């Protein structure tokens, strides 16, 4: 594996493909952290396993597990899912596995961004995060991919979406947060995205989902379903705090043009009714940084937008809400050539994310 320090992907003809382009596989991490996953992650591991199996029906899945959990992961997951021992601080593959870029010859390379647990000592979510921060490079080594060293720039995979045709989408609340790259201006951040993802246009949504502890990652509020088309998490309830947030994103998208000069077609994806943590769930969590990890009644950032597009399916969350089926039907209409598979993901949501946050695609 070569570590590339002196140039950026766009200078060498590499670009980040859209998630709906063909994959060689998917990376996940086996959950075990006791302040993220209630009751020793028992239920979270079952949900991760169901998601891995659903994705593995159409692409190779690699699951990283700690030394302590390797045997358990190997026993839980079927033989066609690869399990490798790799240390991490938690299980958010989207955020610390490499972002992959590809050139016209089909060569794939990784990008190793800096990771500081969603805000470092400013408003990060746990400490330390050193093992997470090392994963991108280890995974590139494992997969035999050269890697761009961009550790001087803090970025998580869940904070970017691309359409594969020159447009990237982010939220201001996340990329301009004080805990990421406070020394850089908005224009300088855009320049890094353009150089590393090889995009010509960055769409800056103002915000994400209410109480999303990542400073509102884009992958929970809005996602490309095709070039020029997005789904946006939406509520009709004007009294809900989320209404103004989704409305602000819609207003932004309705006046925006993408890199090809297209107007963006916005499909509204309903949100489930507010999901809150129960006392029983809180009792099952260890403390985090000397504080309770969650408090009873706390609202979680539940959204159907947090889905993963696999080669043959779209794997999306279910919350046991009446909107589950409506959301599934909308995604099925938008992805007619893929089977939309719904997986009950409350146990992942309690950890602070959902299906997109725990998966990272490797382009074909
Ligand atoms: O990408 C994500 N949504 C990860 C959130 C991490 C939360 C840590 N408790």
mmCIF file of C-alpha atoms and ligand atoms in Angstrom:
data_model
loop_
_atom_site.group_PDB
_atom_site.id
_atom_site.type_symbol
_atom_site.label_atom_id
_atom_site.label_comp_id
_atom_site.label_asym_id
_atom_site.label_seq_id
_atom_site.Cartn_x
_atom_site.Cartn_y
_atom_site.Cartn_z
ATOM 1 C CA UNK A 1 0.000 0.000 0.000
ATOM 2 C CA UNK A 2 1.352 3.381 -1.009
ATOM 3 C CA UNK A 3 0.594 6.409 1.186
ATOM 4 C CA UNK A 4 0.074 9.434 -1.073
ATOM 5 C CA UNK A 5 0.880 12.724 0.621
ATOM 6 C CA UNK A 6 1.787 15.068 -2.184
ATOM 7 C CA UNK A 7 -1.274 15.056 -4.438
ATOM 8 C CA UNK A 8 -5.065 14.869 -4.335
ATOM 9 C CA UNK A 9 -7.413 12.453 -6.169
ATOM 10 C CA UNK A 10 -8.797 14.993 -8.660
ATOM 11 C CA UNK A 11 -5.273 15.832 -9.887
ATOM 12 C CA UNK A 12 -4.833 12.165 -10.805
ATOM 13 C CA UNK A 13 -8.248 11.524 -12.374
ATOM 14 C CA UNK A 14 -9.879 9.854 -9.353
ATOM 15 C CA UNK A 15 -13.426 10.724 -8.216
ATOM 16 C CA UNK A 16 -15.776 9.458 -5.543
ATOM 17 C CA UNK A 17 -18.503 7.354 -7.215
ATOM 18 C CA UNK A 18 -22.123 7.667 -6.088
ATOM 19 C CA UNK A 19 -23.386 4.987 -3.730
ATOM 20 C CA UNK A 20 -25.790 3.743 -6.418
ATOM 21 C CA UNK A 21 -22.856 2.873 -8.738
ATOM 22 C CA UNK A 22 -21.616 -0.782 -8.615
ATOM 23 C CA UNK A 23 -19.828 -1.974 -5.473
ATOM 24 C CA UNK A 24 -17.059 -4.518 -4.907
ATOM 25 C CA UNK A 25 -18.211 -4.816 -1.313
ATOM 26 C CA UNK A 26 -19.134 -3.257 1.989
ATOM 27 C CA UNK A 27 -17.258 -2.732 5.279
ATOM 28 C CA UNK A 28 -18.892 -2.969 8.707
ATOM 29 C CA UNK A 29 -17.606 -3.111 12.308
ATOM 30 C CA UNK A 30 -18.926 -5.461 14.998
ATOM 31 C CA UNK A 31 -20.490 -3.429 17.876
ATOM 32 C CA UNK A 32 -19.397 -3.898 21.468
ATOM 33 C CA UNK A 33 -18.984 -0.518 23.211
ATOM 34 C CA UNK A 34 -21.077 -0.529 26.398
ATOM 35 C CA UNK A 35 -21.868 3.209 26.440
ATOM 36 C CA UNK A 36 -23.167 3.109 22.857
ATOM 37 C CA UNK A 37 -25.066 -0.185 22.737
ATOM 38 C CA UNK A 38 -27.481 -1.099 25.500
ATOM 39 C CA UNK A 39 -27.077 -4.287 27.527
ATOM 40 C CA UNK A 40 -23.636 -5.176 26.215
ATOM 41 C CA UNK A 41 -24.649 -4.721 22.551
ATOM 42 C CA UNK A 42 -26.498 -8.037 22.456
ATOM 43 C CA UNK A 43 -29.484 -6.693 20.465
ATOM 44 C CA UNK A 44 -27.321 -4.347 18.373
ATOM 45 C CA UNK A 45 -25.183 -7.299 17.269
ATOM 46 C CA UNK A 46 -28.303 -9.131 16.071
ATOM 47 C CA UNK A 47 -29.400 -6.082 14.067
ATOM 48 C CA UNK A 48 -25.885 -5.591 12.609
ATOM 49 C CA UNK A 49 -25.925 -9.283 11.645
ATOM 50 C CA UNK A 50 -29.269 -8.960 9.844
ATOM 51 C CA UNK A 51 -28.003 -5.915 7.962
ATOM 52 C CA UNK A 52 -24.752 -7.653 7.014
ATOM 53 C CA UNK A 53 -26.690 -10.655 5.731
ATOM 54 C CA UNK A 54 -29.095 -8.499 3.711
ATOM 55 C CA UNK A 55 -26.186 -6.642 2.056
ATOM 56 C CA UNK A 56 -24.191 -9.850 1.523
ATOM 57 C CA UNK A 57 -26.933 -11.181 -0.771
ATOM 58 C CA UNK A 58 -25.557 -8.895 -3.493
ATOM 59 C CA UNK A 59 -22.022 -7.885 -2.486
ATOM 60 C CA UNK A 60 -19.098 -9.088 -0.370
ATOM 61 C CA UNK A 61 -19.315 -7.915 3.240
ATOM 62 C CA UNK A 62 -16.255 -7.581 5.477
ATOM 63 C CA UNK A 63 -16.880 -7.166 9.211
ATOM 64 C CA UNK A 64 -14.075 -5.923 11.472
ATOM 65 C CA UNK A 65 -14.196 -7.287 15.021
ATOM 66 C CA UNK A 66 -12.023 -6.712 18.065
ATOM 67 C CA UNK A 67 -9.826 -9.500 19.413
ATOM 68 C CA UNK A 68 -12.349 -9.944 22.237
ATOM 69 C CA UNK A 69 -15.300 -10.262 19.851
ATOM 70 C CA UNK A 70 -13.679 -12.103 16.931
ATOM 71 C CA UNK A 71 -14.931 -15.585 17.877
ATOM 72 C CA UNK A 72 -18.390 -14.270 18.664
ATOM 73 C CA UNK A 73 -18.628 -12.378 15.361
ATOM 74 C CA UNK A 74 -17.391 -15.416 13.439
ATOM 75 C CA UNK A 75 -19.999 -17.588 15.152
ATOM 76 C CA UNK A 76 -22.854 -15.115 14.590
ATOM 77 C CA UNK A 77 -22.154 -14.293 10.946
ATOM 78 C CA UNK A 78 -22.503 -16.774 8.070
ATOM 79 C CA UNK A 79 -19.397 -18.132 6.336
ATOM 80 C CA UNK A 80 -19.740 -15.965 3.205
ATOM 81 C CA UNK A 81 -19.287 -12.835 5.336
ATOM 82 C CA UNK A 82 -15.595 -12.166 5.956
ATOM 83 C CA UNK A 83 -14.614 -11.403 9.544
ATOM 84 C CA UNK A 84 -11.216 -9.805 10.232
ATOM 85 C CA UNK A 85 -9.717 -8.852 13.556
ATOM 86 C CA UNK A 86 -9.198 -5.089 13.738
ATOM 87 C CA UNK A 87 -9.366 -2.807 16.751
ATOM 88 C CA UNK A 88 -11.672 0.210 16.873
ATOM 89 C CA UNK A 89 -13.227 2.453 19.506
ATOM 90 C CA UNK A 90 -16.769 1.914 18.202
ATOM 91 C CA UNK A 91 -18.631 0.647 15.140
ATOM 92 C CA UNK A 92 -19.332 3.536 12.727
ATOM 93 C CA UNK A 93 -17.749 2.276 9.496
ATOM 94 C CA UNK A 94 -19.269 5.103 7.446
ATOM 95 C CA UNK A 95 -17.319 7.626 9.460
ATOM 96 C CA UNK A 96 -13.894 6.052 9.759
ATOM 97 C CA UNK A 97 -13.525 3.451 7.017
ATOM 98 C CA UNK A 98 -11.880 5.072 3.965
ATOM 99 C CA UNK A 99 -13.827 7.147 1.465
ATOM 100 C CA UNK A 100 -13.019 5.381 -1.815
ATOM 101 C CA UNK A 101 -12.267 7.079 -5.137
ATOM 102 C CA UNK A 102 -11.955 5.503 -8.571
ATOM 103 C CA UNK A 103 -10.392 6.452 -11.938
ATOM 104 C CA UNK A 104 -11.428 5.770 -15.538
ATOM 105 C CA UNK A 105 -9.252 2.607 -15.602
ATOM 106 C CA UNK A 106 -11.258 1.235 -12.673
ATOM 107 C CA UNK A 107 -8.431 1.628 -10.138
ATOM 108 C CA UNK A 108 -9.672 2.304 -6.618
ATOM 109 C CA UNK A 109 -7.858 4.221 -3.877
ATOM 110 C CA UNK A 110 -8.823 5.240 -0.356
ATOM 111 C CA UNK A 111 -8.856 8.594 1.417
ATOM 112 C CA UNK A 112 -7.728 8.654 5.048
ATOM 113 C CA UNK A 113 -9.412 11.727 6.592
ATOM 114 C CA UNK A 114 -8.713 12.826 10.153
ATOM 115 C CA UNK A 115 -11.294 11.525 12.643
ATOM 116 C CA UNK A 116 -11.920 13.090 16.083
ATOM 117 C CA UNK A 117 -15.158 11.434 17.287
ATOM 118 C CA UNK A 118 -17.434 14.107 15.790
ATOM 119 C CA UNK A 119 -15.856 17.174 17.356
ATOM 120 C CA UNK A 120 -12.782 16.193 19.379
ATOM 121 C CA UNK A 121 -12.328 17.960 22.713
ATOM 122 C CA UNK A 122 -14.806 20.657 21.617
ATOM 123 C CA UNK A 123 -18.025 18.606 21.325
ATOM 124 C CA UNK A 124 -16.852 15.091 20.466
ATOM 125 C CA UNK A 125 -18.858 12.093 21.628
ATOM 126 C CA UNK A 126 -16.188 9.919 23.218
ATOM 127 C CA UNK A 127 -12.513 9.845 24.089
ATOM 128 C CA UNK A 128 -10.151 8.415 22.959
ATOM 129 C CA UNK A 129 -10.792 7.838 19.260
ATOM 130 C CA UNK A 130 -7.285 6.809 18.199
ATOM 131 C CA UNK A 131 -8.205 3.282 17.061
ATOM 132 C CA UNK A 132 -11.057 4.577 14.885
ATOM 133 C CA UNK A 133 -8.686 7.116 13.382
ATOM 134 C CA UNK A 134 -6.307 4.345 12.314
ATOM 135 C CA UNK A 135 -8.901 2.198 10.598
ATOM 136 C CA UNK A 136 -8.940 3.837 7.151
ATOM 137 C CA UNK A 137 -5.271 3.144 6.607
ATOM 138 C CA UNK A 138 -5.476 -0.403 7.982
ATOM 139 C CA UNK A 139 -8.435 -1.150 5.721
ATOM 140 C CA UNK A 140 -6.626 0.186 2.651
ATOM 141 C CA UNK A 141 -3.720 -2.098 3.531
ATOM 142 C CA UNK A 142 -6.059 -5.055 3.950
ATOM 143 C CA UNK A 143 -7.819 -4.340 0.643
ATOM 144 C CA UNK A 144 -4.554 -3.577 -1.160
ATOM 145 C CA UNK A 145 -5.517 -0.002 -2.067
ATOM 146 C CA UNK A 146 -3.198 2.976 -2.142
ATOM 147 C CA UNK A 147 -4.338 5.703 0.222
ATOM 148 C CA UNK A 148 -4.403 9.504 0.184
ATOM 149 C CA UNK A 149 -3.243 10.946 3.501
ATOM 150 C CA UNK A 150 -5.658 13.735 4.433
ATOM 151 C CA UNK A 151 -5.434 13.341 8.199
ATOM 152 C CA UNK A 152 -4.982 17.087 8.590
ATOM 153 C CA UNK A 153 -8.635 17.557 7.596
ATOM 154 C CA UNK A 154 -11.395 16.278 9.918
ATOM 155 C CA UNK A 155 -14.219 14.628 7.999
ATOM 156 C CA UNK A 156 -16.599 11.715 8.500
ATOM 157 C CA UNK A 157 -18.073 9.702 5.642
ATOM 158 C CA UNK A 158 -21.593 10.357 6.963
ATOM 159 C CA UNK A 159 -21.131 14.075 6.476
ATOM 160 C CA UNK A 160 -20.860 13.849 2.662
ATOM 161 C CA UNK A 161 -23.016 12.488 -0.163
ATOM 162 C CA UNK A 162 -22.056 12.641 -3.856
ATOM 163 C CA UNK A 163 -24.070 12.086 -7.037
ATOM 164 C CA UNK A 164 -21.069 10.722 -9.003
ATOM 165 C CA UNK A 165 -21.541 13.505 -11.573
ATOM 166 C CA UNK A 166 -19.701 16.341 -9.900
ATOM 167 C CA UNK A 167 -22.006 17.300 -7.033
ATOM 168 C CA UNK A 168 -21.428 16.848 -3.309
ATOM 169 C CA UNK A 169 -23.979 17.544 -0.581
ATOM 170 C CA UNK A 170 -23.123 18.474 3.039
ATOM 171 C CA UNK A 171 -24.680 20.360 5.963
ATOM 172 C CA UNK A 172 -23.380 23.680 7.256
ATOM 173 C CA UNK A 173 -24.136 22.646 10.835
ATOM 174 C CA UNK A 174 -21.616 19.810 10.568
ATOM 175 C CA UNK A 175 -18.866 20.951 8.220
ATOM 176 C CA UNK A 176 -18.686 24.432 9.728
ATOM 177 C CA UNK A 177 -18.845 23.167 13.338
ATOM 178 C CA UNK A 178 -16.126 24.368 15.719
ATOM 179 C CA UNK A 179 -14.949 20.844 16.513
ATOM 180 C CA UNK A 180 -13.964 19.930 12.928
ATOM 181 C CA UNK A 181 -11.789 22.364 10.964
ATOM 182 C CA UNK A 182 -12.282 25.740 12.693
ATOM 183 C CA UNK A 183 -9.186 27.252 11.102
ATOM 184 C CA UNK A 184 -10.637 26.838 7.592
ATOM 185 C CA UNK A 185 -13.190 29.108 5.901
ATOM 186 C CA UNK A 186 -16.243 27.709 4.114
ATOM 187 C CA UNK A 187 -14.469 28.319 0.774
ATOM 188 C CA UNK A 188 -11.351 26.478 1.955
ATOM 189 C CA UNK A 189 -13.456 23.518 3.104
ATOM 190 C CA UNK A 190 -15.157 23.492 -0.297
ATOM 191 C CA UNK A 191 -11.751 23.473 -1.991
ATOM 192 C CA UNK A 192 -10.726 20.340 -0.027
ATOM 193 C CA UNK A 193 -13.971 18.574 -1.001
ATOM 194 C CA UNK A 194 -13.501 19.544 -4.634
ATOM 195 C CA UNK A 195 -9.886 18.338 -4.724
ATOM 196 C CA UNK A 196 -10.444 15.063 -2.842
ATOM 197 C CA UNK A 197 -13.884 13.976 -4.095
ATOM 198 C CA UNK A 198 -13.373 15.515 -7.546
ATOM 199 C CA UNK A 199 -16.602 17.490 -7.496
ATOM 200 C CA UNK A 200 -17.319 20.855 -9.080
ATOM 201 C CA UNK A 201 -20.256 21.897 -6.910
ATOM 202 C CA UNK A 202 -20.933 21.621 -3.181
ATOM 203 C CA UNK A 203 -24.551 21.918 -2.015
ATOM 204 C CA UNK A 204 -24.677 23.306 1.534
ATOM 205 C CA UNK A 205 -27.888 22.271 3.275
ATOM 206 C CA UNK A 206 -28.312 24.444 6.364
ATOM 207 C CA UNK A 207 -28.960 21.645 8.854
ATOM 208 C CA UNK A 208 -29.910 18.032 9.450
ATOM 209 C CA UNK A 209 -32.109 16.069 11.839
ATOM 210 C CA UNK A 210 -32.986 17.536 15.237
ATOM 211 C CA UNK A 211 -30.784 16.214 18.063
ATOM 212 C CA UNK A 212 -28.458 14.385 15.671
ATOM 213 C CA UNK A 213 -25.323 14.294 17.808
ATOM 214 C CA UNK A 214 -22.998 14.317 14.802
ATOM 215 C CA UNK A 215 -23.752 18.049 14.357
ATOM 216 C CA UNK A 216 -26.382 16.853 11.881
ATOM 217 C CA UNK A 217 -24.750 14.658 9.262
ATOM 218 C CA UNK A 218 -26.237 14.968 5.799
ATOM 219 C CA UNK A 219 -26.743 11.182 5.547
ATOM 220 C CA UNK A 220 -29.609 11.348 8.033
ATOM 221 C CA UNK A 221 -31.579 14.127 6.308
ATOM 222 C CA UNK A 222 -30.957 13.924 2.566
ATOM 223 C CA UNK A 223 -29.528 11.399 0.081
ATOM 224 C CA UNK A 224 -29.095 11.161 -3.690
ATOM 225 C CA UNK A 225 -31.228 8.460 -5.279
ATOM 226 C CA UNK A 226 -29.985 9.315 -8.803
ATOM 227 C CA UNK A 227 -28.051 12.231 -10.320
ATOM 228 C CA UNK A 228 -30.228 15.307 -9.847
ATOM 229 C CA UNK A 229 -32.646 13.536 -7.464
ATOM 230 C CA UNK A 230 -32.727 13.376 -3.677
ATOM 231 C CA UNK A 231 -34.920 12.145 -0.850
ATOM 232 C CA UNK A 232 -35.400 14.616 1.996
ATOM 233 C CA UNK A 233 -36.590 13.655 5.499
ATOM 234 C CA UNK A 234 -39.916 15.434 5.968
ATOM 235 C CA UNK A 235 -42.620 15.993 8.558
ATOM 236 C CA UNK A 236 -46.043 17.527 7.947
ATOM 237 C CA UNK A 237 -46.257 18.526 11.614
ATOM 238 C CA UNK A 238 -45.576 22.250 11.643
ATOM 239 C CA UNK A 239 -45.425 22.257 15.452
ATOM 240 C CA UNK A 240 -42.493 19.824 15.449
ATOM 241 C CA UNK A 241 -39.026 21.388 15.796
ATOM 242 C CA UNK A 242 -37.948 19.294 12.783
ATOM 243 C CA UNK A 243 -40.439 21.045 10.491
ATOM 244 C CA UNK A 244 -38.477 24.299 10.235
ATOM 245 C CA UNK A 245 -35.242 22.329 9.726
ATOM 246 C CA UNK A 246 -36.598 20.188 6.878
ATOM 247 C CA UNK A 247 -38.330 23.268 5.409
ATOM 248 C CA UNK A 248 -35.027 25.195 5.393
ATOM 249 C CA UNK A 249 -33.375 22.321 3.514
ATOM 250 C CA UNK A 250 -36.250 22.164 1.028
ATOM 251 C CA UNK A 251 -36.087 25.929 0.421
ATOM 252 C CA UNK A 252 -32.346 25.614 -0.205
ATOM 253 C CA UNK A 253 -32.699 22.643 -2.570
ATOM 254 C CA UNK A 254 -35.517 24.275 -4.538
ATOM 255 C CA UNK A 255 -33.290 27.165 -5.566
ATOM 256 C CA UNK A 256 -30.103 25.117 -6.089
ATOM 257 C CA UNK A 257 -28.534 23.845 -9.304
ATOM 258 C CA UNK A 258 -26.190 20.851 -9.345
ATOM 259 C CA UNK A 259 -22.797 20.638 -11.068
ATOM 260 C CA UNK A 260 -24.470 19.884 -14.411
ATOM 261 C CA UNK A 261 -26.800 22.868 -14.087
ATOM 262 C CA UNK A 262 -29.850 20.708 -13.247
ATOM 263 C CA UNK A 263 -32.562 21.695 -10.796
ATOM 264 C CA UNK A 264 -32.735 19.142 -7.980
ATOM 265 C CA UNK A 265 -35.823 16.920 -7.896
ATOM 266 C CA UNK A 266 -36.784 16.514 -4.227
ATOM 267 C CA UNK A 267 -38.802 13.513 -3.021
ATOM 268 C CA UNK A 268 -40.107 13.938 0.517
ATOM 269 C CA UNK A 269 -39.567 10.885 2.722
ATOM 270 C CA UNK A 270 -41.803 10.978 5.817
ATOM 271 C CA UNK A 271 -40.195 10.840 9.246
ATOM 272 C CA UNK A 272 -41.452 8.436 11.896
ATOM 273 C CA UNK A 273 -43.165 9.967 14.916
ATOM 274 C CA UNK A 274 -40.541 11.225 17.397
ATOM 275 C CA UNK A 275 -38.606 8.305 18.900
ATOM 276 C CA UNK A 276 -37.377 8.686 22.501
ATOM 277 C CA UNK A 277 -35.168 6.525 24.733
ATOM 278 C CA UNK A 278 -36.846 4.585 27.516
ATOM 279 C CA UNK A 279 -35.713 4.272 31.139
ATOM 280 C CA UNK A 280 -35.089 0.581 30.597
ATOM 281 C CA UNK A 281 -32.803 1.332 27.621
ATOM 282 C CA UNK A 282 -30.901 3.961 29.597
ATOM 283 C CA UNK A 283 -30.329 1.462 32.410
ATOM 284 C CA UNK A 284 -28.616 -0.818 29.896
ATOM 285 C CA UNK A 285 -25.985 1.779 28.933
ATOM 286 C CA UNK A 286 -22.670 2.464 30.661
ATOM 287 C CA UNK A 287 -21.756 6.077 31.440
ATOM 288 C CA UNK A 288 -19.840 8.023 28.786
ATOM 289 C CA UNK A 289 -17.200 10.605 29.814
ATOM 290 C CA UNK A 290 -18.518 10.517 33.425
ATOM 291 C CA UNK A 291 -22.079 11.286 32.333
ATOM 292 C CA UNK A 292 -25.063 9.062 31.548
ATOM 293 C CA UNK A 293 -24.818 8.131 27.873
ATOM 294 C CA UNK A 294 -28.550 8.829 27.374
ATOM 295 C CA UNK A 295 -31.353 10.209 29.542
ATOM 296 C CA UNK A 296 -34.903 8.830 29.597
ATOM 297 C CA UNK A 297 -37.161 10.703 27.193
ATOM 298 C CA UNK A 298 -34.248 11.969 25.064
ATOM 299 C CA UNK A 299 -35.257 12.261 21.430
ATOM 300 C CA UNK A 300 -33.244 10.167 18.978
ATOM 301 C CA UNK A 301 -32.440 11.220 15.424
ATOM 302 C CA UNK A 302 -34.672 8.645 13.723
ATOM 303 C CA UNK A 303 -34.873 8.970 9.918
ATOM 304 C CA UNK A 304 -35.579 6.618 7.024
ATOM 305 C CA UNK A 305 -33.019 8.529 4.917
ATOM 306 C CA UNK A 306 -30.235 6.626 6.690
ATOM 307 C CA UNK A 307 -30.363 3.696 4.227
ATOM 308 C CA UNK A 308 -27.589 1.794 2.408
ATOM 309 C CA UNK A 309 -27.729 1.245 -1.373
ATOM 310 C CA UNK A 310 -26.290 -2.221 -2.088
ATOM 311 C CA UNK A 311 -25.776 -3.722 -5.563
ATOM 312 C CA UNK A 312 -29.091 -5.563 -5.464
ATOM 313 C CA UNK A 313 -31.022 -3.953 -2.661
ATOM 314 C CA UNK A 314 -31.644 -0.877 -0.571
ATOM 315 C CA UNK A 315 -31.385 -1.728 3.116
ATOM 316 C CA UNK A 316 -33.430 0.763 5.157
ATOM 317 C CA UNK A 317 -34.480 1.263 8.786
ATOM 318 C CA UNK A 318 -37.835 0.322 10.275
ATOM 319 C CA UNK A 319 -38.974 1.797 13.593
ATOM 320 C CA UNK A 320 -42.272 -0.011 14.148
ATOM 321 C CA UNK A 321 -44.036 3.207 13.073
ATOM 322 C CA UNK A 322 -47.054 3.539 10.741
ATOM 323 C CA UNK A 323 -44.776 5.499 8.351
ATOM 324 C CA UNK A 324 -42.454 2.460 7.904
ATOM 325 C CA UNK A 325 -44.509 1.136 5.008
ATOM 326 C CA UNK A 326 -45.047 4.513 3.301
ATOM 327 C CA UNK A 327 -41.305 5.196 3.416
ATOM 328 C CA UNK A 328 -40.548 1.717 2.054
ATOM 329 C CA UNK A 329 -42.973 2.217 -0.851
ATOM 330 C CA UNK A 330 -41.430 5.581 -1.748
ATOM 331 C CA UNK A 331 -37.908 4.126 -1.814
ATOM 332 C CA UNK A 332 -39.100 1.086 -3.797
ATOM 333 C CA UNK A 333 -40.556 3.438 -6.434
ATOM 334 C CA UNK A 334 -37.273 5.345 -6.600
ATOM 335 C CA UNK A 335 -35.150 2.172 -6.825
ATOM 336 C CA UNK A 336 -37.246 -0.078 -9.133
ATOM 337 C CA UNK A 337 -34.289 -2.390 -9.917
ATOM 338 C CA UNK A 338 -33.393 -3.087 -6.295
ATOM 339 C CA UNK A 339 -35.318 -4.875 -3.576
ATOM 340 C CA UNK A 340 -35.981 -2.546 -0.643
ATOM 341 C CA UNK A 341 -35.360 -4.489 2.561
ATOM 342 C CA UNK A 342 -36.448 -3.031 5.887
ATOM 343 C CA UNK A 343 -34.683 -3.932 9.126
ATOM 344 C CA UNK A 344 -35.874 -2.949 12.596
ATOM 345 C CA UNK A 345 -33.038 -0.726 13.752
ATOM 346 C CA UNK A 346 -34.008 0.824 17.083
ATOM 347 C CA UNK A 347 -30.986 -0.783 18.713
ATOM 348 C CA UNK A 348 -28.683 0.944 16.238
ATOM 349 C CA UNK A 349 -30.517 4.247 16.632
ATOM 350 C CA UNK A 350 -29.894 4.157 20.393
ATOM 351 C CA UNK A 351 -26.170 4.156 19.560
ATOM 352 C CA UNK A 352 -26.613 7.436 17.662
ATOM 353 C CA UNK A 353 -26.928 6.467 14.013
ATOM 354 C CA UNK A 354 -28.481 4.013 11.636
ATOM 355 C CA UNK A 355 -27.844 1.668 8.711
ATOM 356 C CA UNK A 356 -25.922 4.127 6.518
ATOM 357 C CA UNK A 357 -23.728 5.122 9.461
ATOM 358 C CA UNK A 358 -22.542 1.533 10.064
ATOM 359 C CA UNK A 359 -21.710 0.675 6.425
ATOM 360 C CA UNK A 360 -19.142 1.872 3.888
ATOM 361 C CA UNK A 361 -19.195 0.818 0.247
ATOM 362 C CA UNK A 362 -16.098 -0.147 -1.764
ATOM 363 C CA UNK A 363 -16.584 0.749 -5.429
ATOM 364 C CA UNK A 364 -16.216 -2.018 -8.010
HETATM 365 O O1 LIG B 1 -22.552 8.576 12.082
HETATM 366 C C1 LIG B 1 -23.137 8.510 13.113
HETATM 367 N N1 LIG B 1 -24.410 8.796 13.145
HETATM 368 C C2 LIG B 1 -22.411 8.116 14.330
HETATM 369 C C3 LIG B 1 -22.891 8.659 15.602
HETATM 370 C C4 LIG B 1 -22.002 8.230 16.729
HETATM 371 C C5 LIG B 1 -22.592 8.395 18.011
HETATM 372 C C6 LIG B 1 -21.747 7.942 19.153
HETATM 373 N N2 LIG B 1 -22.595 7.626 20.233
#
